[in-house]
XYZ file of N, CA and C in Angstrom:
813
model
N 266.946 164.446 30.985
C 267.124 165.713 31.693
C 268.568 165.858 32.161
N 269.415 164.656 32.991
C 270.613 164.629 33.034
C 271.670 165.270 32.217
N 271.098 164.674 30.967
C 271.832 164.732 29.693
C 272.246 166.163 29.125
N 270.968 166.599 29.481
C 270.579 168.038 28.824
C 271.374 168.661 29.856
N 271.215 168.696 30.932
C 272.116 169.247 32.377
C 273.665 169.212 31.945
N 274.124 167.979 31.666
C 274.981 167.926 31.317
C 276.127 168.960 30.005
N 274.668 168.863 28.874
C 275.515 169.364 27.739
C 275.801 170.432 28.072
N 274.458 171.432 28.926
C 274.514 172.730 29.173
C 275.938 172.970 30.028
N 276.275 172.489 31.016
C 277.434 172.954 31.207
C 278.648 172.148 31.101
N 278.826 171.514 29.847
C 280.059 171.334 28.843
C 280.294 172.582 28.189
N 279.129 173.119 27.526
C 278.826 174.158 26.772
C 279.547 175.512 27.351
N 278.858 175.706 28.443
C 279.485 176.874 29.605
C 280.940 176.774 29.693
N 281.374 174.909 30.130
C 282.616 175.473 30.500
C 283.369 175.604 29.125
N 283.220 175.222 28.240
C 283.808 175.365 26.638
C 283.436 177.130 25.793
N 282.645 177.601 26.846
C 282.142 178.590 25.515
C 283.727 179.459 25.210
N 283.789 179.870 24.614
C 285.246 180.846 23.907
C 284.929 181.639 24.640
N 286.275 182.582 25.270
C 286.140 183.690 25.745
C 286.617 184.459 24.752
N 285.987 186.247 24.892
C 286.094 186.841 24.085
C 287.859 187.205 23.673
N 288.101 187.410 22.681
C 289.309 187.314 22.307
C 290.030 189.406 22.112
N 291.165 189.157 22.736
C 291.423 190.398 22.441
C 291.207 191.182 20.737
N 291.434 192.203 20.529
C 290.601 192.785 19.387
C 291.990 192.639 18.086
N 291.960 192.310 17.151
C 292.677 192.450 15.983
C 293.213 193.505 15.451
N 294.682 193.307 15.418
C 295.547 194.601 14.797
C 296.055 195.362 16.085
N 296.956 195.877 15.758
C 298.174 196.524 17.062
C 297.808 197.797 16.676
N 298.104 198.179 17.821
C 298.034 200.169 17.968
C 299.871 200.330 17.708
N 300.919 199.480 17.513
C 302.329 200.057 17.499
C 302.525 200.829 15.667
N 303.853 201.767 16.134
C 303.833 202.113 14.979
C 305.244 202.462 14.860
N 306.089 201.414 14.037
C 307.695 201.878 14.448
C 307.716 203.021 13.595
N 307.219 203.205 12.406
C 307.887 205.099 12.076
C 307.199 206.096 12.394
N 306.557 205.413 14.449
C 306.387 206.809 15.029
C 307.471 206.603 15.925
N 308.422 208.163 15.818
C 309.544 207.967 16.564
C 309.360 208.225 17.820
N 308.239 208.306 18.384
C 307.828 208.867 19.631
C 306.383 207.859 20.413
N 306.686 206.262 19.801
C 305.328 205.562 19.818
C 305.547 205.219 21.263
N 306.479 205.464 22.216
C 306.669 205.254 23.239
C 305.692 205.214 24.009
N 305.675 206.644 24.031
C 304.415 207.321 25.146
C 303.343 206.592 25.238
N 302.930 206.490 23.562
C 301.031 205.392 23.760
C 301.350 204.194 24.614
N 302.788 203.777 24.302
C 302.679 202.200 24.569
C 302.774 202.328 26.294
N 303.567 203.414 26.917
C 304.020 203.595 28.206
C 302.367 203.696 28.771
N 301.495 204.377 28.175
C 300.457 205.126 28.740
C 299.221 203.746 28.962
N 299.235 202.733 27.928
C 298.802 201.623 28.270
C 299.622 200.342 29.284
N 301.067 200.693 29.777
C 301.375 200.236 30.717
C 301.156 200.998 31.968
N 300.952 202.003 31.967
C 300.400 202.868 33.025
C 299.344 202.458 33.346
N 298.422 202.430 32.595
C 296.603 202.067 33.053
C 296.408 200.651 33.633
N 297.746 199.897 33.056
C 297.790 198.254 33.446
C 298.423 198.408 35.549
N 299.396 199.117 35.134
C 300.006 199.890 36.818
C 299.130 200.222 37.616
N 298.376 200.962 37.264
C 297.214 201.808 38.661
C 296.455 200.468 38.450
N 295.600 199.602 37.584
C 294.937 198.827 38.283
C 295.167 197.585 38.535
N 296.304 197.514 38.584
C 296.725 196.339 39.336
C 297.227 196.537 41.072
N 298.182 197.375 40.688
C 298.397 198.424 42.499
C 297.382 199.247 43.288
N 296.595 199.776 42.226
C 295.255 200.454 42.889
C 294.109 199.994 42.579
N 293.903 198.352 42.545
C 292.278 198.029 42.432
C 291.078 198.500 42.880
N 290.341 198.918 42.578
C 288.915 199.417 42.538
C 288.684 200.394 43.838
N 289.621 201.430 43.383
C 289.994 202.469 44.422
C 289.075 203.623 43.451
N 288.557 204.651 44.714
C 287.686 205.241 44.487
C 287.613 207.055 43.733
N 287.034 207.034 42.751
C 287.811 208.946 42.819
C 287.975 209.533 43.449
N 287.173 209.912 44.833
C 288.016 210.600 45.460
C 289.368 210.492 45.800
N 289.967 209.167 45.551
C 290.878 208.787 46.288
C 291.929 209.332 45.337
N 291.673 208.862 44.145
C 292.649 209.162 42.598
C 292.703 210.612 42.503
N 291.476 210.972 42.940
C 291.532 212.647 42.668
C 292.704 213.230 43.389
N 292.805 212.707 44.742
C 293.413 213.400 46.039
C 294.800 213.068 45.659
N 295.282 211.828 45.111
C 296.353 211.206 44.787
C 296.887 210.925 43.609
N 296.849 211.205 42.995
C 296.800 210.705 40.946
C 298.255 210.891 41.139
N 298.517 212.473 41.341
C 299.995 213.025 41.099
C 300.705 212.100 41.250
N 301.185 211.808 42.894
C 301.923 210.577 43.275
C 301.874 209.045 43.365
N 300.770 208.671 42.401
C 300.179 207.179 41.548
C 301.357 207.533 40.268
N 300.788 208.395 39.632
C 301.411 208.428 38.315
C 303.056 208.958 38.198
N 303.331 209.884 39.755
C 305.031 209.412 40.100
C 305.736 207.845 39.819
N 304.345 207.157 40.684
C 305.246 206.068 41.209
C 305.528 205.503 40.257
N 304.517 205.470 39.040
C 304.359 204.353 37.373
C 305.874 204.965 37.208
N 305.800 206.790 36.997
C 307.009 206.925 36.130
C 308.214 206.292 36.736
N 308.663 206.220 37.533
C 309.760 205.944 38.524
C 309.853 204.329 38.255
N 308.704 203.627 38.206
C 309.292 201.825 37.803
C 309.442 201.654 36.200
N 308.925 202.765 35.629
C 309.624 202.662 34.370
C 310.700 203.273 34.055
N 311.304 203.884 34.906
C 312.320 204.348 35.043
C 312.876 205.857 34.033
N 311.286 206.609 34.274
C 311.526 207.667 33.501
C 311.870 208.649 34.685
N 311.957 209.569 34.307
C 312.331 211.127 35.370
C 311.313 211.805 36.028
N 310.833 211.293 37.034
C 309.029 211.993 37.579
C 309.093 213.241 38.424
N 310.425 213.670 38.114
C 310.839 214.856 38.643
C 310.309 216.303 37.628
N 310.344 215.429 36.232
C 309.904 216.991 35.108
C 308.387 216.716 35.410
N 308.065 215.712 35.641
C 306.405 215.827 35.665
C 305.782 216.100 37.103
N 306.773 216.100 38.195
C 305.980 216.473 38.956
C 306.531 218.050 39.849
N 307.743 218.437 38.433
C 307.762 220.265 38.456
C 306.555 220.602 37.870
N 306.435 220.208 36.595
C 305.497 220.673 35.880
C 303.832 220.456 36.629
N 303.358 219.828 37.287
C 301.866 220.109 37.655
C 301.782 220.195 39.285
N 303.013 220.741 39.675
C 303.626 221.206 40.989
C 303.608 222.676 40.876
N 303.786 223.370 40.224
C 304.230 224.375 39.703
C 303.339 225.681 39.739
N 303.320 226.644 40.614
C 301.763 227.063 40.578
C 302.078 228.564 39.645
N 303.185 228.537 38.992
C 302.979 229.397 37.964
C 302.668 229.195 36.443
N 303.002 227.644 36.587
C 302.185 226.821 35.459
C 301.294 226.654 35.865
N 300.203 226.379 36.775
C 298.545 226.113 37.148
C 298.225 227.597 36.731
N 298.973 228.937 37.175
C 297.975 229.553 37.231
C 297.768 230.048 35.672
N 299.065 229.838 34.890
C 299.309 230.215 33.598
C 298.243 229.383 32.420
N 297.909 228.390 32.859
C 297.642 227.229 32.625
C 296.194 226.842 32.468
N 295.916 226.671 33.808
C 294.942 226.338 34.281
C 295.075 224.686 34.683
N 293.712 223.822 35.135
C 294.054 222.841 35.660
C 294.636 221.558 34.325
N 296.339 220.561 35.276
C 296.726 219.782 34.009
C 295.847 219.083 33.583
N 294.880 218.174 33.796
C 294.346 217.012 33.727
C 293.029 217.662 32.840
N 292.479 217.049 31.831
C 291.648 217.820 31.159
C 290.126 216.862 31.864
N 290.199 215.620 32.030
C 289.345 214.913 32.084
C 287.806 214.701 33.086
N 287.998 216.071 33.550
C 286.738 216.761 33.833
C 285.978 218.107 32.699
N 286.924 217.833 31.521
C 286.121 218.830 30.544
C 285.657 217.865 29.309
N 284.574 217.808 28.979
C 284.063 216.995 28.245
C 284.681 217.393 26.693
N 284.912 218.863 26.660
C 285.108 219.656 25.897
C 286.622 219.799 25.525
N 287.501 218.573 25.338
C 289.316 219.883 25.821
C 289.504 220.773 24.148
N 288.803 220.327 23.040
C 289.192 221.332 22.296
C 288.896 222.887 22.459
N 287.988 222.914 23.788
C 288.011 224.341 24.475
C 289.405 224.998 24.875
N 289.990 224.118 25.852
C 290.985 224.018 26.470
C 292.162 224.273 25.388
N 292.300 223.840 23.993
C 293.064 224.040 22.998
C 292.915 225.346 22.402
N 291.521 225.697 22.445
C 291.912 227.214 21.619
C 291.976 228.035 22.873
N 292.004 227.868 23.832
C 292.485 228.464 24.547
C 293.905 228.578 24.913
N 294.586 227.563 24.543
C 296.226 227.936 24.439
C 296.811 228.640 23.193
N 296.286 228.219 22.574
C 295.973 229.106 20.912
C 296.020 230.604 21.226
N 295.064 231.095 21.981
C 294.777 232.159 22.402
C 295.738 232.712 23.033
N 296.164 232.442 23.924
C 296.953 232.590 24.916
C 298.566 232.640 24.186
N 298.871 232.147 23.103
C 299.791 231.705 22.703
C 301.093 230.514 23.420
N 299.902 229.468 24.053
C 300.916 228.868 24.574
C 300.870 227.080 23.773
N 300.534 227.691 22.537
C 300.626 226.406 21.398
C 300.926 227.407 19.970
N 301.555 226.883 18.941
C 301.230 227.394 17.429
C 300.363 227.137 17.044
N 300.227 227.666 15.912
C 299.291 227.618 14.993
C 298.826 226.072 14.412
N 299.915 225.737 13.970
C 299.909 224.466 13.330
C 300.411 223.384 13.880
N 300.443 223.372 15.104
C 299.985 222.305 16.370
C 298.771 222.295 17.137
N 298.045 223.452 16.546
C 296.538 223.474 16.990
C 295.991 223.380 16.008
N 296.407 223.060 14.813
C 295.411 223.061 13.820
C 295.710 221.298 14.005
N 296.937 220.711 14.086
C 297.474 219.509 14.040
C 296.365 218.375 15.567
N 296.770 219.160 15.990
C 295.684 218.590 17.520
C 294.201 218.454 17.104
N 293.927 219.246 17.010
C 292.421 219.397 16.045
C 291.824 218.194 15.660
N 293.385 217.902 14.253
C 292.282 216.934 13.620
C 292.600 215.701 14.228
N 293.140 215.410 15.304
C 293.434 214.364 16.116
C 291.746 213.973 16.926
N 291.515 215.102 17.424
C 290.204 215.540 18.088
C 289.149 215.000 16.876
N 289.106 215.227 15.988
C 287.936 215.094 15.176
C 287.901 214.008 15.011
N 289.105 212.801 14.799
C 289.288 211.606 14.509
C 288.247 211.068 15.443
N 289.052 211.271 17.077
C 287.812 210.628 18.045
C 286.893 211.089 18.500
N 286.311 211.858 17.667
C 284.917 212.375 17.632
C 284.092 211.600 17.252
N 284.847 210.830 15.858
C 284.127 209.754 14.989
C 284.091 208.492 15.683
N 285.040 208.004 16.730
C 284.488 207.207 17.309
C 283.153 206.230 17.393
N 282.578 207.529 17.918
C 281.563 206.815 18.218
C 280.387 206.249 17.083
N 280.870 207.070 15.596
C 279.857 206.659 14.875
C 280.948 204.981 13.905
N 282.543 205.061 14.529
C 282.776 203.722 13.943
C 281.837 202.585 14.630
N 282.044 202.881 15.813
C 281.716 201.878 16.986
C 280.008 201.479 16.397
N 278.980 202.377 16.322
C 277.439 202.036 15.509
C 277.737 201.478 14.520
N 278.502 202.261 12.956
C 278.774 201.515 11.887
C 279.443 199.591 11.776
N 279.832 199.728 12.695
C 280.609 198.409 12.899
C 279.763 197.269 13.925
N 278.412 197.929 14.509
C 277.511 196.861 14.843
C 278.137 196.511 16.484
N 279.161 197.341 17.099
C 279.874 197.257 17.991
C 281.275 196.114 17.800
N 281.499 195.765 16.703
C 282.942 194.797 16.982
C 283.817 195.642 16.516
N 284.588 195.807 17.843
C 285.683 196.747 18.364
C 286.880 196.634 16.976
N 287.287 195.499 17.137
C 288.008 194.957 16.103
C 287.883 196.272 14.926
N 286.561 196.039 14.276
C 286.594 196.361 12.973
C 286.766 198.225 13.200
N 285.999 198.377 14.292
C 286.144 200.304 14.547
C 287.379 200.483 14.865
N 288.363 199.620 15.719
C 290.113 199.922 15.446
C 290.854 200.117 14.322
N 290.407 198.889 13.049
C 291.143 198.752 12.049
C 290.540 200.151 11.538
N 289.248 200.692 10.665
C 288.825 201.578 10.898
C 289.898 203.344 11.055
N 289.945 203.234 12.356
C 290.501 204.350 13.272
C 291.855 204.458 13.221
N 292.756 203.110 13.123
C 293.959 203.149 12.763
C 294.392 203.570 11.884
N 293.901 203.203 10.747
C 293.654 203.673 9.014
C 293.832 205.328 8.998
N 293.268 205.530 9.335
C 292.302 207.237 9.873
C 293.664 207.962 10.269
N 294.435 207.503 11.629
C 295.298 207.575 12.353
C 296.620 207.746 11.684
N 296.761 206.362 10.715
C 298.026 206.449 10.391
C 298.212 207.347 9.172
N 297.374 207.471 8.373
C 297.151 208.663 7.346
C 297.653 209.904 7.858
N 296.740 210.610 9.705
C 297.220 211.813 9.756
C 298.637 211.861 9.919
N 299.416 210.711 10.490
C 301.137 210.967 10.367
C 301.583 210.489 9.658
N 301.002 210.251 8.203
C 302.007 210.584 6.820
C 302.205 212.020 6.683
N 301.420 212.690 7.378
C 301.166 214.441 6.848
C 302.441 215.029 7.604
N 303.001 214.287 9.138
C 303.928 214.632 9.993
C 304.698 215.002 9.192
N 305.637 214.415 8.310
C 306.767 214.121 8.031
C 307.315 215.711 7.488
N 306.605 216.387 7.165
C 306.963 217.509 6.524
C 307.062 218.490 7.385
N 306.739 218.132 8.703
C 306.595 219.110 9.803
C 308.429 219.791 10.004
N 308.343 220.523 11.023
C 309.793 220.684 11.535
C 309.958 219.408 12.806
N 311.037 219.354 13.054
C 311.466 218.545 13.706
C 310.972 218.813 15.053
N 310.439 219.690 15.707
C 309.750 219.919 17.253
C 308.268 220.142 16.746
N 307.666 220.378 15.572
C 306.730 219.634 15.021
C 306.182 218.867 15.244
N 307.009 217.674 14.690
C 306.958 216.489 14.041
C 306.648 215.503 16.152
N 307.388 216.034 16.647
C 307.538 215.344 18.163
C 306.142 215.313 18.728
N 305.634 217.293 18.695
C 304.506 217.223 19.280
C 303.374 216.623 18.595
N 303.196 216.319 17.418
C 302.161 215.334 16.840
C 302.209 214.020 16.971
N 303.579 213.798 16.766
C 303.540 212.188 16.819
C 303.755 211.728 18.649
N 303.784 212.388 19.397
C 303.368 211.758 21.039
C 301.646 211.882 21.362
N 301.057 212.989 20.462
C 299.707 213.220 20.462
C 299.515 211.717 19.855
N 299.491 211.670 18.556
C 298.783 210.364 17.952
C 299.167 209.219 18.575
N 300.388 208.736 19.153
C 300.927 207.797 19.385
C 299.265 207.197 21.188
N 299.480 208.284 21.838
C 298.267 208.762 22.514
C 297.009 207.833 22.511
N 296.724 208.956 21.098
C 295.310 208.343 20.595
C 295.241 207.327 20.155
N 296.410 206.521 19.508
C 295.707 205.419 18.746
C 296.031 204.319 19.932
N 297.033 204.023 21.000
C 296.998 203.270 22.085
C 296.365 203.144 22.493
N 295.641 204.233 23.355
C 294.713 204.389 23.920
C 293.425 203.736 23.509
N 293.327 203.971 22.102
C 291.783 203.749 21.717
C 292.090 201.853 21.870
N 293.482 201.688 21.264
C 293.520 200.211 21.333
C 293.143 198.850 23.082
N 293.466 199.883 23.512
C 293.754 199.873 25.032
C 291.664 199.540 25.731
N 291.246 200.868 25.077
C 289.977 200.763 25.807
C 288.893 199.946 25.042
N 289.240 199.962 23.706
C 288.253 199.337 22.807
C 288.006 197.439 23.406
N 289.778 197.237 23.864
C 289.960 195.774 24.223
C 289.401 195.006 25.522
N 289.141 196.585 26.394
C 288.304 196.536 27.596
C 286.754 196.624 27.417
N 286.874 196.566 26.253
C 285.217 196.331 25.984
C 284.860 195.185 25.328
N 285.755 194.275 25.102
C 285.673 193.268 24.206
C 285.565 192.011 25.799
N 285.808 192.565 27.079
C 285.800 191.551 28.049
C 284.496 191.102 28.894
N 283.874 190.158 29.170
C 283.189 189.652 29.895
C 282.854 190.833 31.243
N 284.550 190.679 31.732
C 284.625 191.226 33.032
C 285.550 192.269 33.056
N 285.357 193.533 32.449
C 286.529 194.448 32.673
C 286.686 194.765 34.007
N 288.163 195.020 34.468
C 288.383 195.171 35.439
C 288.447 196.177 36.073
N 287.703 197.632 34.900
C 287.603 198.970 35.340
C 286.687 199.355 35.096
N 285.694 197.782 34.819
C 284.279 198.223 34.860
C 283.415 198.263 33.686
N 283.889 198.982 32.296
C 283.970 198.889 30.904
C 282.670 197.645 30.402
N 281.455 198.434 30.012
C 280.624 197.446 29.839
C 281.186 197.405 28.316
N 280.633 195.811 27.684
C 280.798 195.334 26.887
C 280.652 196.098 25.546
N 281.363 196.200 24.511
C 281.280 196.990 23.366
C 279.987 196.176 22.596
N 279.968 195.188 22.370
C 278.719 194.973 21.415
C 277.003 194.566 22.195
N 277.067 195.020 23.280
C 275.916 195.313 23.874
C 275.532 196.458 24.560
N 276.681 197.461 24.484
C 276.591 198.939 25.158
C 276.725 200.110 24.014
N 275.568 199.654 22.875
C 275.226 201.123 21.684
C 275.573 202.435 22.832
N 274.820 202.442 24.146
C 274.585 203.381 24.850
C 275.938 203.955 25.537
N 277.013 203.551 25.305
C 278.225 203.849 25.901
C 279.039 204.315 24.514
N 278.894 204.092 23.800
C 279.819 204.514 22.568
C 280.785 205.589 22.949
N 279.438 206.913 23.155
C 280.351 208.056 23.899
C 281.094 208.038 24.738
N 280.588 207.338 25.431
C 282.084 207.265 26.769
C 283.003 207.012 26.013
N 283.503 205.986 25.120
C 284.834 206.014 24.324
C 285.065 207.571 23.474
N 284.243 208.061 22.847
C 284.552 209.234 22.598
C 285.320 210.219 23.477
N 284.726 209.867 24.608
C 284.961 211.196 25.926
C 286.393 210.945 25.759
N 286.269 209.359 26.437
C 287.531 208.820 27.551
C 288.523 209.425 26.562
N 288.860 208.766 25.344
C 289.967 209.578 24.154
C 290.327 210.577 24.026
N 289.273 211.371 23.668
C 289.495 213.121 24.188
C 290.408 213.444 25.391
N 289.846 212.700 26.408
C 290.344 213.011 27.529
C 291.675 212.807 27.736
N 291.978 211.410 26.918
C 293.526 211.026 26.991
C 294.742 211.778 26.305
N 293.728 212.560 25.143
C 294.645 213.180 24.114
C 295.066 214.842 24.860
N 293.866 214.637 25.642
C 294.112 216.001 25.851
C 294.995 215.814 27.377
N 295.345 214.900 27.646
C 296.351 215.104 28.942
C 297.397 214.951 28.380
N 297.676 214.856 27.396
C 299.040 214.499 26.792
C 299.331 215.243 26.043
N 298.052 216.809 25.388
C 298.508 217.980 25.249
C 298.727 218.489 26.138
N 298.224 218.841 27.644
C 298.341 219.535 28.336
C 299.831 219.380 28.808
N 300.299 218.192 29.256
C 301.749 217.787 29.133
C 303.037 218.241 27.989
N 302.630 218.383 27.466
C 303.616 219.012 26.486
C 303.449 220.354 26.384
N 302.335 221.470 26.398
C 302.068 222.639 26.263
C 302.650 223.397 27.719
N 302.561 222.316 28.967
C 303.320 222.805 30.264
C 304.432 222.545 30.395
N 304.604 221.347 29.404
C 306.915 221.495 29.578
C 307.543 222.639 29.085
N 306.765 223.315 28.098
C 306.855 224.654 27.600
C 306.823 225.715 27.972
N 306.172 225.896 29.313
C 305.752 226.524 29.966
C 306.843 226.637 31.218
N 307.298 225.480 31.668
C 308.002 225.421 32.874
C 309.339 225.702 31.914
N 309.747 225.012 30.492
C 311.572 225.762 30.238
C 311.252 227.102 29.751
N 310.118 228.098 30.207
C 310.636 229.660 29.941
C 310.965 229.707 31.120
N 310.233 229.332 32.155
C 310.506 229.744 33.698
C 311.869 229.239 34.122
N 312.276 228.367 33.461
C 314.165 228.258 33.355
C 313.977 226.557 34.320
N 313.051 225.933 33.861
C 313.079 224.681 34.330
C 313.569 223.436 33.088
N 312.950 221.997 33.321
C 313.781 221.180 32.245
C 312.915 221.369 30.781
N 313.823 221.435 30.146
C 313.581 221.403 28.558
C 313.684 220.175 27.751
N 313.770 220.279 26.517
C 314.049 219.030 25.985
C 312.549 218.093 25.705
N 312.412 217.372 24.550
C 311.171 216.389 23.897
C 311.503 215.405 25.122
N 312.873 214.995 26.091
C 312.462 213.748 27.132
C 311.634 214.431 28.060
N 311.622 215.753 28.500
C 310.864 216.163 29.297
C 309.134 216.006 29.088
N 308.925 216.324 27.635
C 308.151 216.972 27.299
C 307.232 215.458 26.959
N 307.996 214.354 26.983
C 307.452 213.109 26.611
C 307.121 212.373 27.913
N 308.036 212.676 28.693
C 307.559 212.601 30.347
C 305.875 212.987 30.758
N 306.126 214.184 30.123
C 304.680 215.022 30.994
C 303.431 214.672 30.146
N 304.081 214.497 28.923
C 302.447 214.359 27.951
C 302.057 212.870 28.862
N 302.954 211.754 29.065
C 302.486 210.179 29.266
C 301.911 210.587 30.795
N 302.303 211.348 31.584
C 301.976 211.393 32.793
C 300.595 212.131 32.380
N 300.524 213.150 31.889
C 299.233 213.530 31.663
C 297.915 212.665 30.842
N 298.402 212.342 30.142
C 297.692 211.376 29.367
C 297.165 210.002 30.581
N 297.813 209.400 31.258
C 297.961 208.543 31.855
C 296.998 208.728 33.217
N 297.097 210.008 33.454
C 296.753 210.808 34.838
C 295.523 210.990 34.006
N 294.696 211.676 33.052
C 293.414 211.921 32.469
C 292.453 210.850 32.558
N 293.307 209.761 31.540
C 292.888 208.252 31.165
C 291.941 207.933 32.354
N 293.096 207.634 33.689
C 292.281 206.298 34.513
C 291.397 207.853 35.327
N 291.796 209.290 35.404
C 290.866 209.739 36.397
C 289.380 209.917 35.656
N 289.155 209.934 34.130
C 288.233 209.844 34.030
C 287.242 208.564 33.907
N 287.994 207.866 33.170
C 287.624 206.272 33.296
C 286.923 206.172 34.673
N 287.530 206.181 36.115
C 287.686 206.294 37.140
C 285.862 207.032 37.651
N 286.266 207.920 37.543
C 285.197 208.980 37.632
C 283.512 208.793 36.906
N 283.795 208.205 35.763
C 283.049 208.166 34.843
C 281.959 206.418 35.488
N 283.032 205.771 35.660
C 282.436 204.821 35.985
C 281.896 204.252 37.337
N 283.047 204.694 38.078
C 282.824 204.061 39.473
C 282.127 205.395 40.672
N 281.896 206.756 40.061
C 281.878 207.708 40.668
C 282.788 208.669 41.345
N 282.218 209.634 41.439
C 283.495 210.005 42.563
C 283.726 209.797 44.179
């Protein structure tokens, strides 16, 4: 009986912990892979400085959380916090953060509409959207190992920005900070499901069939703060504020970043 006592926790303390997931979300001929990579040092920022802090709290505060990230990375949190400061961009707009709409390709043809996107940056966004739509049926097909629904999704991913290249050059920016986005991101949350103990809560990918969607959502959600960020830097240089793709790369990561953990946030721990 000793014995058996024994092996059992050799066993325990030896078992492998789960291993982060295979294959990188980087992509050097995205000239704009910044943002994804910034936006997964962001999510690493709030929960390390803001541990298991509550939505209301993120709700009330996000803005000046996601100041503070920009400011130790030493970006300009001045265009991002004209831009969702701004109440002729809110009202033009509507709210930045998409990640209370389950839906943001609503939110897209509605700038469409509005004309405060082209044509073929909403057709381009789109199929970004549809990508992580599929999500959730990589995540079933793949039996839940994250791993294989990344490699998967990346594939998927890096295909739609071979199509970039032909874009125009302010084109080419707003797609490739979108994808750069999505495919971090997905790398980012898929790896929080691969843990024992996520630290934002994130039940396990190959025992949570029933969560799939939440990765669907959460993505959406990320992509779409990082449209909303770029569609409002646009918005604030008619009103004669800062211009320029650094601006506009500012606001998508802050938005993106600001979506990410408030829905994550929301989704999991309540509000």
């Amino acid at each position: 009986m000793k014995s058996l006592i024994l092996s059992l926790v050799t066993a325990i303390i030896y078992l492998p912990s789960v291993a982060q997931i295979s294959g990188s979300p980087d992509n050097p001929k995205n000239p704009y892979d910044y943002v994804g990579a910034n936006h997964n040092a962001g999510l690493d920022f709030i929960q390390q400085k803001y541990p298991n802090m509550s939505g209301q709290f993120f709700n009330e505060n996000w803005k000046a959380i996601v100041s503070d990230f920009l400011t130790v990375k030493q970006l300009d949190s001045r265009n991002f916090l004209n831009i969702v400061a701004n109440p002729k961009v809110e009202q033009k707009c509507g709210a930045f953060s998409f990640y209370t709409n389950t839906v943001p390709q609503e939110e897209l043809k509605r700038f469409l509409r509005d004309g405060l996107i082209s044509p073929i940056r909403y057709t381009k966004a789109i199929e970004v959207y549809d990508l992580v739509d599929q999500i959730e049926e990589m995540l079933t097909a793949s039996n839940g190992d994250a791993s294989k629904a990344f490699a998967n999704y990346r594939d998927k991913m890096l295909k739609l920005e071979m199509g970039y290249r032909t874009l125009s050059s302010d084109d080419q920016a707003f797609c490739f900070m979108i994808s750069s986005v999505a495919m971090h991101s997905a790398f980012y949350w898929f790896n929080e499901g691969t843990k024992n103990h996520s630290s934002w809560g994130v039940p396990k990918c190959s025992s949570a069939g029933m969560w799939f969607s939440f990765w669907r959502r959460l993505l959406g959600s990320d992509v779409g703060g990082a449209v909303a960020g770029v569609v409002k830097t646009g918005v604030v240089a008619v009103l004669g504020g800062p211009a320029g793709w650094t601006a506009c790369g500012t606001a998508a990561l802050g938005g993106a970043v600001g979506s990410s953990a408030g829905y994550a946030i929301s989704s999991l721990f309540g509000l």
